Short mmCIF file of C-alpha atoms and ligand atoms in Angstrom, two decimals:
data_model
loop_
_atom_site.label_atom_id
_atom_site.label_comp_id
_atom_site.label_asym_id
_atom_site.label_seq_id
_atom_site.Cartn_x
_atom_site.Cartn_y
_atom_site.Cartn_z
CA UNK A 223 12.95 29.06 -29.39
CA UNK A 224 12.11 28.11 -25.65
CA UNK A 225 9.32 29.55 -23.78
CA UNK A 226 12.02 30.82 -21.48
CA UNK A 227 14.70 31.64 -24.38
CA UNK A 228 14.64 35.65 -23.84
CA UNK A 229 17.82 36.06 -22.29
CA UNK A 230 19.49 33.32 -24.33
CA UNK A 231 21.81 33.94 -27.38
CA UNK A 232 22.40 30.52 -27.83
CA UNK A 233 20.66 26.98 -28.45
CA UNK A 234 21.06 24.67 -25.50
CA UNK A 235 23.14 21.87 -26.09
CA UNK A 236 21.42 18.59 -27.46
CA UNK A 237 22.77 16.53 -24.68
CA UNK A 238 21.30 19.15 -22.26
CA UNK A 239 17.78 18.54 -23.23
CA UNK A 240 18.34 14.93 -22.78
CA UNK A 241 19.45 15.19 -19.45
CA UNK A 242 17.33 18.08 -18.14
CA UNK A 243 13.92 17.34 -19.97
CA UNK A 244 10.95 15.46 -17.71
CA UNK A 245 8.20 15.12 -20.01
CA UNK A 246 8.80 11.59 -20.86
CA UNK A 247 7.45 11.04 -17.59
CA UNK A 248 5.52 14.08 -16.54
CA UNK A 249 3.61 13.90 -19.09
CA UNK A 250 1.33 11.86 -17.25
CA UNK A 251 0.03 14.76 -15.21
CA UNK A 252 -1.34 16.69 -18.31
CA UNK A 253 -4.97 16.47 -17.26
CA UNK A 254 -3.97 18.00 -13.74
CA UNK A 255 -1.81 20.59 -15.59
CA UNK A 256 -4.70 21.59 -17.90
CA UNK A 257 -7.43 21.66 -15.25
CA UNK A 258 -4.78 23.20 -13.02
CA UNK A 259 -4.70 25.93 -15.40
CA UNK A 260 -7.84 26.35 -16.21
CA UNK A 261 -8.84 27.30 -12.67
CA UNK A 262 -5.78 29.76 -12.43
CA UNK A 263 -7.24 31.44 -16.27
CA UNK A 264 -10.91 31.83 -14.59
CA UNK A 265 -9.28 33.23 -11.00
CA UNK A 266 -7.12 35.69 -13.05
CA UNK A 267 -9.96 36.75 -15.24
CA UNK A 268 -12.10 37.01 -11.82
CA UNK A 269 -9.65 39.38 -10.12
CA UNK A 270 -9.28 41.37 -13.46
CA UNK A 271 -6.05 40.90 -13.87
CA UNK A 272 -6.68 39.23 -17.26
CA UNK A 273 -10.13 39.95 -19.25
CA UNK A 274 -13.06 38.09 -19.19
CA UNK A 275 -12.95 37.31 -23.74
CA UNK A 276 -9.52 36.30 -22.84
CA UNK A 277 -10.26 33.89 -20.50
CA UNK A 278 -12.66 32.46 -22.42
CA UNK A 279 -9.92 31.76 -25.35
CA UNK A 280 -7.31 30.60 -23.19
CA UNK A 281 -10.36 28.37 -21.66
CA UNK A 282 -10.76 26.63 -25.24
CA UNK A 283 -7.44 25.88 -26.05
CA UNK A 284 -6.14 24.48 -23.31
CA UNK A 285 -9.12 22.05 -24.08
CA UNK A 286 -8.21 21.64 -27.33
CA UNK A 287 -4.62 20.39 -26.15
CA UNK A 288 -6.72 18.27 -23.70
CA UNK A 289 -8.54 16.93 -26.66
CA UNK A 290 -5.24 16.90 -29.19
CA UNK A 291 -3.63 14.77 -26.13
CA UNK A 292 -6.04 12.36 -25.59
CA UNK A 293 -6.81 11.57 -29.26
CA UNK A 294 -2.77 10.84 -29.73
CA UNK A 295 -2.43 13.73 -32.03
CA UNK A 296 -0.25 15.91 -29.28
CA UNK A 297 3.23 15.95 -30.39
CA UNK A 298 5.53 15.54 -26.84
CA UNK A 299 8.94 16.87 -27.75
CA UNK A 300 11.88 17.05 -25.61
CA UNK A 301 12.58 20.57 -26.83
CA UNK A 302 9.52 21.63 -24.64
CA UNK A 303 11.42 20.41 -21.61
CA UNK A 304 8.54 19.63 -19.00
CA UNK A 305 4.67 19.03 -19.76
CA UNK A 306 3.46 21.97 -18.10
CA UNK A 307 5.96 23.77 -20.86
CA UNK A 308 4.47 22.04 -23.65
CA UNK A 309 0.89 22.52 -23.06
CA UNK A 310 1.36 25.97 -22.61
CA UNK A 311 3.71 26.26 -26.23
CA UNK A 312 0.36 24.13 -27.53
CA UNK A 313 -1.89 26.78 -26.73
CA UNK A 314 0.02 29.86 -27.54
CA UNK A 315 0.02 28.23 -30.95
CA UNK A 316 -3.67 27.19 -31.27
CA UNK A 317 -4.77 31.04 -29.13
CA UNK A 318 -1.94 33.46 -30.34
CA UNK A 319 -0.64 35.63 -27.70
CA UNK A 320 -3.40 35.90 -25.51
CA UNK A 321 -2.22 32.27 -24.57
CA UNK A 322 0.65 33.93 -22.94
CA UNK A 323 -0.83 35.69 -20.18
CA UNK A 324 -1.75 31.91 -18.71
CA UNK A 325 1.36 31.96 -16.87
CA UNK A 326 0.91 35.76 -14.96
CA UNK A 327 1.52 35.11 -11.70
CA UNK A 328 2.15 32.20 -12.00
CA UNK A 329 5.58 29.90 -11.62
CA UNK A 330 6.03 26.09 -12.92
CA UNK A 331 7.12 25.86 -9.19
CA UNK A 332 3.84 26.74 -7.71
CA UNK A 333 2.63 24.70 -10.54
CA UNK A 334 4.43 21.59 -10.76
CA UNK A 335 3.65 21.24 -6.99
CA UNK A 336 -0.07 21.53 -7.84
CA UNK A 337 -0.13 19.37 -10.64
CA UNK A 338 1.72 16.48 -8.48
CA UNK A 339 -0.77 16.74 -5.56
CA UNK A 340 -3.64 16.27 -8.09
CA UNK A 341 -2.02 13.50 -9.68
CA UNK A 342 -1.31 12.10 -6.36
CA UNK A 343 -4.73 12.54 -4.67
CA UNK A 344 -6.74 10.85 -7.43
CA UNK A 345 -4.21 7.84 -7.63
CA UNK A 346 -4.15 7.52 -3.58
CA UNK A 347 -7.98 7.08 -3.92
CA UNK A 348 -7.31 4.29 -6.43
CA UNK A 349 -4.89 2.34 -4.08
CA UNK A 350 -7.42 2.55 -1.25
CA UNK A 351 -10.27 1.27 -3.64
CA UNK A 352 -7.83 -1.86 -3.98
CA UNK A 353 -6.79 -1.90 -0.93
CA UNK A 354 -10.69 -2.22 0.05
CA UNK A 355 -10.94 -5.09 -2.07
CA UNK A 356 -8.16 -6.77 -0.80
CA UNK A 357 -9.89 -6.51 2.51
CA UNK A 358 -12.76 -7.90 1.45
CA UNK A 359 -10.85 -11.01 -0.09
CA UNK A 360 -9.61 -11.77 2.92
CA UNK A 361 -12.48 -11.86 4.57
CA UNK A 362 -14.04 -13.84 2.20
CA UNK A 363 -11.71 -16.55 2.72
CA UNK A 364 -11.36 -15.83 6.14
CA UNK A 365 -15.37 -16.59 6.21
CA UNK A 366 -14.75 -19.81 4.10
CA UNK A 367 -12.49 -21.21 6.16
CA UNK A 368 -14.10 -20.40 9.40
CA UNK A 369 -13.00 -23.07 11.52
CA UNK A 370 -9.83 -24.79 9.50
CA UNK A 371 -7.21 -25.84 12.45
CA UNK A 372 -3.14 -25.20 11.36
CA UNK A 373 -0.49 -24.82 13.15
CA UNK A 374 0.53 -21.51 14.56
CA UNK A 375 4.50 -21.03 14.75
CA UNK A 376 6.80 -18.70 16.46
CA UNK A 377 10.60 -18.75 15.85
CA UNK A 378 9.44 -20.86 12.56
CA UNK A 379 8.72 -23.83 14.97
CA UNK A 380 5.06 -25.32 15.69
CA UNK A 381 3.80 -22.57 18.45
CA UNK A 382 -0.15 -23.18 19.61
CA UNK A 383 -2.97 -24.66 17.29
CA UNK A 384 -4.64 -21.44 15.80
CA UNK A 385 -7.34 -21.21 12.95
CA UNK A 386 -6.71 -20.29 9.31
CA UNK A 387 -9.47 -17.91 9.24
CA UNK A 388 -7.91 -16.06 12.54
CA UNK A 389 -4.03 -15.84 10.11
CA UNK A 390 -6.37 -14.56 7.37
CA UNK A 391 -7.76 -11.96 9.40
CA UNK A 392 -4.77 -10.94 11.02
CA UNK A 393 -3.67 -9.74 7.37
CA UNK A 394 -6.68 -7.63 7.52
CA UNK A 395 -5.83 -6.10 10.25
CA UNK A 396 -2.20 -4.95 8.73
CA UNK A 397 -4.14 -3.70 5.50
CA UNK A 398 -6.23 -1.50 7.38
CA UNK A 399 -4.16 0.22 8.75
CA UNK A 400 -2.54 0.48 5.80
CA UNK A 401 -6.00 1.90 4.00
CA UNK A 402 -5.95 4.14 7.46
CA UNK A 403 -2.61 5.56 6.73
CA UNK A 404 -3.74 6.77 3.42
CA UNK A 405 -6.74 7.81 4.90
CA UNK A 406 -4.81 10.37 6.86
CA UNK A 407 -1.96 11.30 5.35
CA UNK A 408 -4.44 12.55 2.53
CA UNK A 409 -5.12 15.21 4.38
CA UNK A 410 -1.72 16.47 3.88
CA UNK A 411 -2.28 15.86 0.44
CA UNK A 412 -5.17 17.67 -0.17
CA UNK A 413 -3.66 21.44 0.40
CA UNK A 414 -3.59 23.42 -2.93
CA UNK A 415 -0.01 25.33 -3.32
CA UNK A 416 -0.49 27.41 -6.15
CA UNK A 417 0.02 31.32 -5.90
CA UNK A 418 3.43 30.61 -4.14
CA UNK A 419 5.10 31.79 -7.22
CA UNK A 420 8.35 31.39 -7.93
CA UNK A 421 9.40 31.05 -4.09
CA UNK A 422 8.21 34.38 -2.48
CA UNK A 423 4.07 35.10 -3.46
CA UNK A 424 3.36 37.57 -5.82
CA UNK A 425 2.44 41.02 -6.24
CA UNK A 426 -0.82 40.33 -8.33
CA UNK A 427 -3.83 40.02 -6.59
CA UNK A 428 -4.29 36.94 -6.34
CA UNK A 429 -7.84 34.74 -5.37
CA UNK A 430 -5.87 31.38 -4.02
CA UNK A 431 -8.96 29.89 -1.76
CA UNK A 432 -11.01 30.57 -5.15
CA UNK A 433 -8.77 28.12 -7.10
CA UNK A 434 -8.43 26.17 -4.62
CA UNK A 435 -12.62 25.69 -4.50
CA UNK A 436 -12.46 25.48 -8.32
CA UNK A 437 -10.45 22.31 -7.83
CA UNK A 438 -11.64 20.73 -4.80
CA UNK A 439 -9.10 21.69 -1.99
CA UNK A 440 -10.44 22.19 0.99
CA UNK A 441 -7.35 24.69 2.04
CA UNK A 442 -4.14 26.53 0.49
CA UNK A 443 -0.54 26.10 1.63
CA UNK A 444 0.57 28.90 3.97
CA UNK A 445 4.02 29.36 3.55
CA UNK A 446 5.23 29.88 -0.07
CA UNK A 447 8.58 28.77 0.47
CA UNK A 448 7.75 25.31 2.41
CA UNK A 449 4.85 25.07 -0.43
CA UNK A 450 7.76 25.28 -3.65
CA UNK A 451 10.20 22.80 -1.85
CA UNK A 452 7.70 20.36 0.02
CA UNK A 453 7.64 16.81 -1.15
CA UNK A 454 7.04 15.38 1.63
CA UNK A 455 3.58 14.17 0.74
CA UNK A 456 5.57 12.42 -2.16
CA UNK A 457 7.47 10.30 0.87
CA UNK A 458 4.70 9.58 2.77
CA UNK A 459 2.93 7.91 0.18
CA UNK A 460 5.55 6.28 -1.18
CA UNK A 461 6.31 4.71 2.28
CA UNK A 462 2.46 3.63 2.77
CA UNK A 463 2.93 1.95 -0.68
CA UNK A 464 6.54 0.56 0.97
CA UNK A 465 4.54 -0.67 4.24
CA UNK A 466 1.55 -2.33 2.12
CA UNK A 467 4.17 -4.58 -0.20
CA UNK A 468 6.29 -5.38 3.21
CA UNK A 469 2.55 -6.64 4.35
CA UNK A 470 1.93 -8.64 0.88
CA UNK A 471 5.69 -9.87 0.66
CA UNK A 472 4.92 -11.39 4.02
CA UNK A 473 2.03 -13.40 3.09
CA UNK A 474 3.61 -13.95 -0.65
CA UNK A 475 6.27 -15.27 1.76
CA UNK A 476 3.89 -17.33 3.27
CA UNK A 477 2.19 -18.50 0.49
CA UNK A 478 5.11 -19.69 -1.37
CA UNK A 479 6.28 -21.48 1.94
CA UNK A 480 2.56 -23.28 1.80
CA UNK A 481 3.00 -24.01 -1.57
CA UNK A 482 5.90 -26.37 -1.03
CA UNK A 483 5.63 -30.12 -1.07
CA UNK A 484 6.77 -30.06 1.99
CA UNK A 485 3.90 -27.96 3.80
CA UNK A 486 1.12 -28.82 1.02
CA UNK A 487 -1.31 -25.97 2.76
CA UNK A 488 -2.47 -24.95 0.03
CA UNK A 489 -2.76 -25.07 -3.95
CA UNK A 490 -2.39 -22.16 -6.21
CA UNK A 491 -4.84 -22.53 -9.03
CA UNK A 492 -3.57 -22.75 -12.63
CA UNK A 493 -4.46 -19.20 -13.63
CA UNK A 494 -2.49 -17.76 -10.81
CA UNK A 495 0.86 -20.01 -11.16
CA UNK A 496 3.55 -20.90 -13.50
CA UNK A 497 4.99 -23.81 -14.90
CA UNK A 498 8.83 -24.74 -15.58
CA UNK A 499 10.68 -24.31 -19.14
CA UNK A 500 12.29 -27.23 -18.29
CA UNK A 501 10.80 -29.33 -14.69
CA UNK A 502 7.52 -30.88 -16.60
CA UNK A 503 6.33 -31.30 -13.12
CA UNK A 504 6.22 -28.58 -11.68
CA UNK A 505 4.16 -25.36 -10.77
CA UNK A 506 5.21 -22.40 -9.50
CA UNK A 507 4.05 -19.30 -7.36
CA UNK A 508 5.41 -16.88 -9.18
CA UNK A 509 3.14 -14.04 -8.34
CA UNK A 510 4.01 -14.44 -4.80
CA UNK A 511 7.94 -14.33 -5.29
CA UNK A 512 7.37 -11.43 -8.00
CA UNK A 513 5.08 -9.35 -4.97
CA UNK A 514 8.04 -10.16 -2.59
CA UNK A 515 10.73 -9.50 -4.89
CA UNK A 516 9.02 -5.74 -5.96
CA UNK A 517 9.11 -4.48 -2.41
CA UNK A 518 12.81 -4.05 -3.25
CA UNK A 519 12.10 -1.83 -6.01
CA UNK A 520 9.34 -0.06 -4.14
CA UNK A 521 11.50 0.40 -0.91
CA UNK A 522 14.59 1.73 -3.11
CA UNK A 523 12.07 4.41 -4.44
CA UNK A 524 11.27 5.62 -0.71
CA UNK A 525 15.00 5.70 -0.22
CA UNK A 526 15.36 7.95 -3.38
CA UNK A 527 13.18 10.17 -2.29
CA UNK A 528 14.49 10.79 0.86
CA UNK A 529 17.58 11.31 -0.23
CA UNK A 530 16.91 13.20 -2.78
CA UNK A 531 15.25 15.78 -0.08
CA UNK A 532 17.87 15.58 2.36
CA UNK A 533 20.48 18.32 1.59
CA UNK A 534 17.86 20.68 -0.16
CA UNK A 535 18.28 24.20 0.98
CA UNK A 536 15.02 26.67 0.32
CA UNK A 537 13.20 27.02 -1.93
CA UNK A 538 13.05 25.42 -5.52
CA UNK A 539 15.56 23.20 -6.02
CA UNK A 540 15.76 21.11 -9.88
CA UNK A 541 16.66 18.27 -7.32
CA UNK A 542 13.15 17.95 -6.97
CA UNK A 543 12.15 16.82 -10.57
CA UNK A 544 13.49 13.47 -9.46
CA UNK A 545 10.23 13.21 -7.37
CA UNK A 546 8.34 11.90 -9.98
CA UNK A 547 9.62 8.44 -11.46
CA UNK A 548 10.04 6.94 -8.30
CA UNK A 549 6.62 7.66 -7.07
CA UNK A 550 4.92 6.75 -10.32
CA UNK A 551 6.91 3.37 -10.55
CA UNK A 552 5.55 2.90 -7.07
CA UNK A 553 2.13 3.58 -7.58
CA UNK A 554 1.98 1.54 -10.97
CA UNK A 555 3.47 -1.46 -9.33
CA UNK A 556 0.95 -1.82 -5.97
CA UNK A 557 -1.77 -1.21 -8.25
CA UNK A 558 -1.37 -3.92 -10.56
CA UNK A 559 0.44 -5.96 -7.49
CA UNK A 560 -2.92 -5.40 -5.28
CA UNK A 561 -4.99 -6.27 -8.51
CA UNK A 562 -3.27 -9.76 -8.59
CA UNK A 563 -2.26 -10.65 -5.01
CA UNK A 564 -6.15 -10.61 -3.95
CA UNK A 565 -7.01 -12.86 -7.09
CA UNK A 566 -4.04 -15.46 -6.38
CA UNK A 567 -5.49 -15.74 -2.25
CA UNK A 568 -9.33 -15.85 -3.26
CA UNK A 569 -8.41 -18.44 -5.88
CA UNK A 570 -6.18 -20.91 -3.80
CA UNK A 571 -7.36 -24.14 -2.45
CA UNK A 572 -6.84 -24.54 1.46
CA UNK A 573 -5.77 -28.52 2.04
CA UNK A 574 -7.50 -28.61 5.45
CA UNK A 575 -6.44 -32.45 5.76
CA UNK A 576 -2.59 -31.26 5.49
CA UNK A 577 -2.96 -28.38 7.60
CA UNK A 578 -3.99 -30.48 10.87
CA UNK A 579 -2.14 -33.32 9.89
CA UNK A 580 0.84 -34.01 12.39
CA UNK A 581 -0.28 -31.38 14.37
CA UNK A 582 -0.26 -33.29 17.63
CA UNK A 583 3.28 -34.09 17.15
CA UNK A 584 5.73 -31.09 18.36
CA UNK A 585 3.65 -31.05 21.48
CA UNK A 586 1.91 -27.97 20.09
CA UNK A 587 -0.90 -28.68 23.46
CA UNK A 588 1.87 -28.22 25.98
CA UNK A 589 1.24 -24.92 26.98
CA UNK A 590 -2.22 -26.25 27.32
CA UNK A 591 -1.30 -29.14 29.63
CA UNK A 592 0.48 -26.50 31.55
CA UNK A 593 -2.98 -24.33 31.76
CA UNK A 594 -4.73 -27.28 33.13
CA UNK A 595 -2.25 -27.54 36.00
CA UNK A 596 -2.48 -23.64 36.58
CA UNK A 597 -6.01 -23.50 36.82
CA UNK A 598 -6.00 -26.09 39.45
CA UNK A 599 -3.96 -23.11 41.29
CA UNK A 600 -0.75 -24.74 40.98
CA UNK A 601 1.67 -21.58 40.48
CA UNK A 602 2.41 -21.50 36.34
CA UNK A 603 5.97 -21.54 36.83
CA UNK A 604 5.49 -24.86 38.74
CA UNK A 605 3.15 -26.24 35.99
CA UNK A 606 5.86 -25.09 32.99
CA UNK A 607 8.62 -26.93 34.70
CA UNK A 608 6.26 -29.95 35.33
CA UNK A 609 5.37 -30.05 31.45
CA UNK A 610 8.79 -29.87 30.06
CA UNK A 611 9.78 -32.98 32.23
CA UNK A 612 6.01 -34.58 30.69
CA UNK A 613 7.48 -33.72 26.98
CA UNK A 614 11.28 -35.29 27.91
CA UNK A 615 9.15 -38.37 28.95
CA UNK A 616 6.78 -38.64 25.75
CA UNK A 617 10.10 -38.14 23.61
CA UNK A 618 11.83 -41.16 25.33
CA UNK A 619 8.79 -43.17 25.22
CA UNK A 620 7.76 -42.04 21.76
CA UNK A 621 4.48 -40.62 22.39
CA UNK A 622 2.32 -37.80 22.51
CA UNK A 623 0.54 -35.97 25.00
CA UNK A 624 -2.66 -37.15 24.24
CA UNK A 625 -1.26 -40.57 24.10
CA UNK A 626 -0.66 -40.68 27.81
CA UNK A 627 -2.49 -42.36 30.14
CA UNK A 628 -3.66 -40.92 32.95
CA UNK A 629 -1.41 -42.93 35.25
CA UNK A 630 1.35 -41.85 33.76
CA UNK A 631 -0.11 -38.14 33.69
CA UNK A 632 -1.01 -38.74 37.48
CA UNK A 633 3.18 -39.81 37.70
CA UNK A 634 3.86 -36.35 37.38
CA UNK A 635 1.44 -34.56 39.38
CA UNK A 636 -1.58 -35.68 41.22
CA UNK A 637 -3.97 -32.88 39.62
CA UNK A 638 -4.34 -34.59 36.66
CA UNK A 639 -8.01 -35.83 36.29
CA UNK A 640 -9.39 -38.06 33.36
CA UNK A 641 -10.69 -34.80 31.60
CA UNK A 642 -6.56 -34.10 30.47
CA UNK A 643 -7.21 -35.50 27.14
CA UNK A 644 -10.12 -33.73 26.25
CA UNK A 645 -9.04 -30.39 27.65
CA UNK A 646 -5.93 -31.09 25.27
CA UNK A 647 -7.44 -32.11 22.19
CA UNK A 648 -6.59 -29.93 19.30
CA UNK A 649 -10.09 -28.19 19.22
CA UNK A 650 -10.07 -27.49 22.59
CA UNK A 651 -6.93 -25.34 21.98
CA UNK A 652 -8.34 -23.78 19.80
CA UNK A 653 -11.96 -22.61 21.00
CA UNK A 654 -10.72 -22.19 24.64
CA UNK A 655 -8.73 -19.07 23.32
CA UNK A 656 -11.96 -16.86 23.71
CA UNK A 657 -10.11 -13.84 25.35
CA UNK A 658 -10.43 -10.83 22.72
CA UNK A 659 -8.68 -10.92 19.83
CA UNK A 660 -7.98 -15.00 19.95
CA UNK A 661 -8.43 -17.60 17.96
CA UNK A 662 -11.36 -19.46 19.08
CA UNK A 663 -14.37 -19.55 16.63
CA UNK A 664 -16.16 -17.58 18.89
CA UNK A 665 -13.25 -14.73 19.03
CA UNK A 666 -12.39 -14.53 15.38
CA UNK A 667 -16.22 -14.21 14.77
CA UNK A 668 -16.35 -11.14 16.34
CA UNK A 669 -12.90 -10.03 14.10
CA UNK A 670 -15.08 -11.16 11.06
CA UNK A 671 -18.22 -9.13 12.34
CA UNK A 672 -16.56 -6.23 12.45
CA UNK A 673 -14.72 -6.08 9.68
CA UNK A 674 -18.48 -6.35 7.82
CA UNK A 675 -19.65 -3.87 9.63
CA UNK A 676 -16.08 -1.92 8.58
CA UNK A 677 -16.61 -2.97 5.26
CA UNK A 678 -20.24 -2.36 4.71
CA UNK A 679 -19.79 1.45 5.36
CA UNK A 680 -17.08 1.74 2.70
N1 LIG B 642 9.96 20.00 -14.58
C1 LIG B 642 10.12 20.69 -13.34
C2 LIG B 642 9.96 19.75 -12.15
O1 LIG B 642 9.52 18.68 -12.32
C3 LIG B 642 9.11 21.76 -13.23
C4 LIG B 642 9.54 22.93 -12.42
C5 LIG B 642 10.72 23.55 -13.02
N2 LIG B 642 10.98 24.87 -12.53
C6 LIG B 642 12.08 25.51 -12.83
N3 LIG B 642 12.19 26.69 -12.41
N4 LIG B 642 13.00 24.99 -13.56
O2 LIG B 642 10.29 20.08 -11.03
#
């Protein structure tokens, strides 16, 4: 007989349970729906609308399902249709009836909405722990790579010379505001909804700001009907998990691009590659096209949700058990994604020769040659125009910038001096971009400082 089965004169259908059940995958919540329920036993007994003894019994047997569950002894059937069904079935066996005063004013809408928001808030805090870490790995080879030179692109062509360290840290910057994100929308998080009831309150008098002290909210839902139908906690985390794999698919992207024999940036190590069933020779970044190829999976789980939400009318709606498998396939798959992203970076070797090699050609110093015009006040339209005529020469003539003499320099405008190749070279790119936020040494040391300083205080 079901739990709800009173007004019943039949046995569901087989197929029913099937289709309606959750507890294959809610079960994952049962230490929030236990501890969720414990609070509500101790607030009821409180407000004397249950006794004290009572309390007390209900108190021990939902820890005995807590134990039962964890041991594997806890039988989950489909017959019990949701966890927060079963646990209470559990203890109404192991208490006798006093179990069944757990649920007075009480709904599983109010309650499934609590459970969730626990489950959520202590997984949230695990991403940001990883996300931390990731931080920190890219720091770390930010730091050890402090002044490798590589080529900076836009539009997938060679842009400026730029240091490694200064791509590294840009990553950084994407992840924290990623870890920011979470930061904030936990606040959101972190209301307690239950003592909505069913949709509408209840007529018990109910202690909500006690339960919600009991289990560390720091305020209760106001409106009863927004707190039964909200999920929208559920989307907002599921999009920060959506915007933190669009960051790592980036550099995955990146990192399988600097993999190739064509760029040879970088080497994955062994631990953190594959090899080929068939091609002896060759090793593969798997990781990286895995991390890009799961932000699919994680994006089409924000789009569920969403859509899921979008026709709901007030209040409770079943729609919203389809909430749950999205967001848990989401969470599961940044956290082990996080886990092994930051291991495959920290563990790859940076080929610093490769990197700079052939940088000079593609004229990546040109906007610098313009510079060196401007600065000698001619107008930087003037010294643009002058530089693209410089790089039509040096392609006819098969030579670089720096290869130029200074009469031939001097051909083009008289405010060339013999300093032009020095205030070209390569370094000199790089380490006169001071301004904030560059990529001189100087300017991506003061990125690195303060992310320690960010760092140290987590
Ligand atoms: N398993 C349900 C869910 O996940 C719990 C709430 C069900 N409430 C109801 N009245 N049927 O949403």
């Amino acid at each position: 007989m079901k739990l709800w089965g009173g007004r019943f004169n039949k046995e569901t259908a087989k197929i029913l349970e099937e289709f309606n059940g959750s507890i294959n995958f809610d079960k994952r919540m049962y230490e929030e729906d236990i501890m969720g329920s414990i609070a509500h036993s101790k607030m009821l007994a409180k407000q004397d609308i249950i006794e004290k003894e009572e309390q007390l019994k209900i108190e021990d047997g939902l820890l005995q399902v807590l134990k039962e569950i964890k041991s594997g002894k806890f039988i989950f059937d489909l017959k019990d249709e949701d966890i927060h069904m079963a646990i209470e079935k559990r203890l109404i066996e192991i208490v006798g009836e006093v179990g069944g005063k757990l649920h007075t004013a009480r709904s599983r809408n109010d309650q499934v909405a609590l459970d969730i928001r626990m489950y959520l808030k202590k997984e949230s805090k695990v991403i940001e722990e990883l996300l931390v870490e990731l931080l920190e790995g890219l720091v770390e080879i930010a730091k050890k790579n402090k002044d490798v030179i590589m080529p900076g692109y836009t539009h997938m062509q060679r842009a400026q010379p730029i240091l490694f360290s200064h791509h590294m840290m840009a990553y950084y910057e994407m992840f924290k505001r990623d870890l920011e994100r979470l930061n904030d929308s936990y606040k959101r998080l972190n209301v307690m909804p239950l003592g909505a009831g069913a949709l509408a309150g209840t007529t018990y008098n109910i202690d909500r700001h006690f339960v919600a002290k009991e289990l560390e909210f720091p305020e209760v839902t106001k409106n009863s009907l927004d707190t039964v139908s909200d999920r929208d906690f559920i989307i907002e985390l599921n999009f920060i998990i959506s915007m933190i794999s669009m960051h790592m698919s980036r550099l995955a992207e990146e990192v399988i691009m600097w993999s190739t024999s064509e760029f040879s940036f970088i080497n994955l190590d062994d631990a953190y590659s594959t090899g080929s069933s068939i091609m002896p020779q060759k090793k593969n970044p798997d990781i990286a096209e895995l991390i890009r190829g799961k932000t699919g999976r994680i994006f089409g789980n924000l789009m569920g949700i969403l859509t899921v939400m979008k026709g709901l009318p007030m209040a409770y709606n079943k729609d919203t058990q389809e909430d749950k498998e999205g967001i848990f396939d989401s969470i599961d798959t940044i956290k082990i994604s996080l886990i092994i992203f930051k291991e495959m970076l920290v563990t790859m070797k940076i080929n610093k020769k490769n990197m700079v090699k052939g940088i000079e050609n593609g004229f990546i110093n040109a906007t610098d040659v313009a510079d060196y015009l401007a600065k000698k006040k001619l107008p930087f339209r003037e010294a643009h125009r002058i530089v693209g005529e410089l790089v039509v020469y040096c392609e006819v003539n098969k030579k670089r910038l720096s290869e130029l003499t200074l009469k031939e320099f001097k051909g083009f405008n008289e405010l060339f001096e013999d300093d032009i190749n020095e205030k070209i070279s390569i370094e000199n790119c790089v380490n006169e971009r001071k301004s904030y936020g560059g990529t001189s040494v100087e300017s991506v040391k003061v990125q690195i400082d303060q992310a320690n300083i960010f760092l140290n205080n987590k």
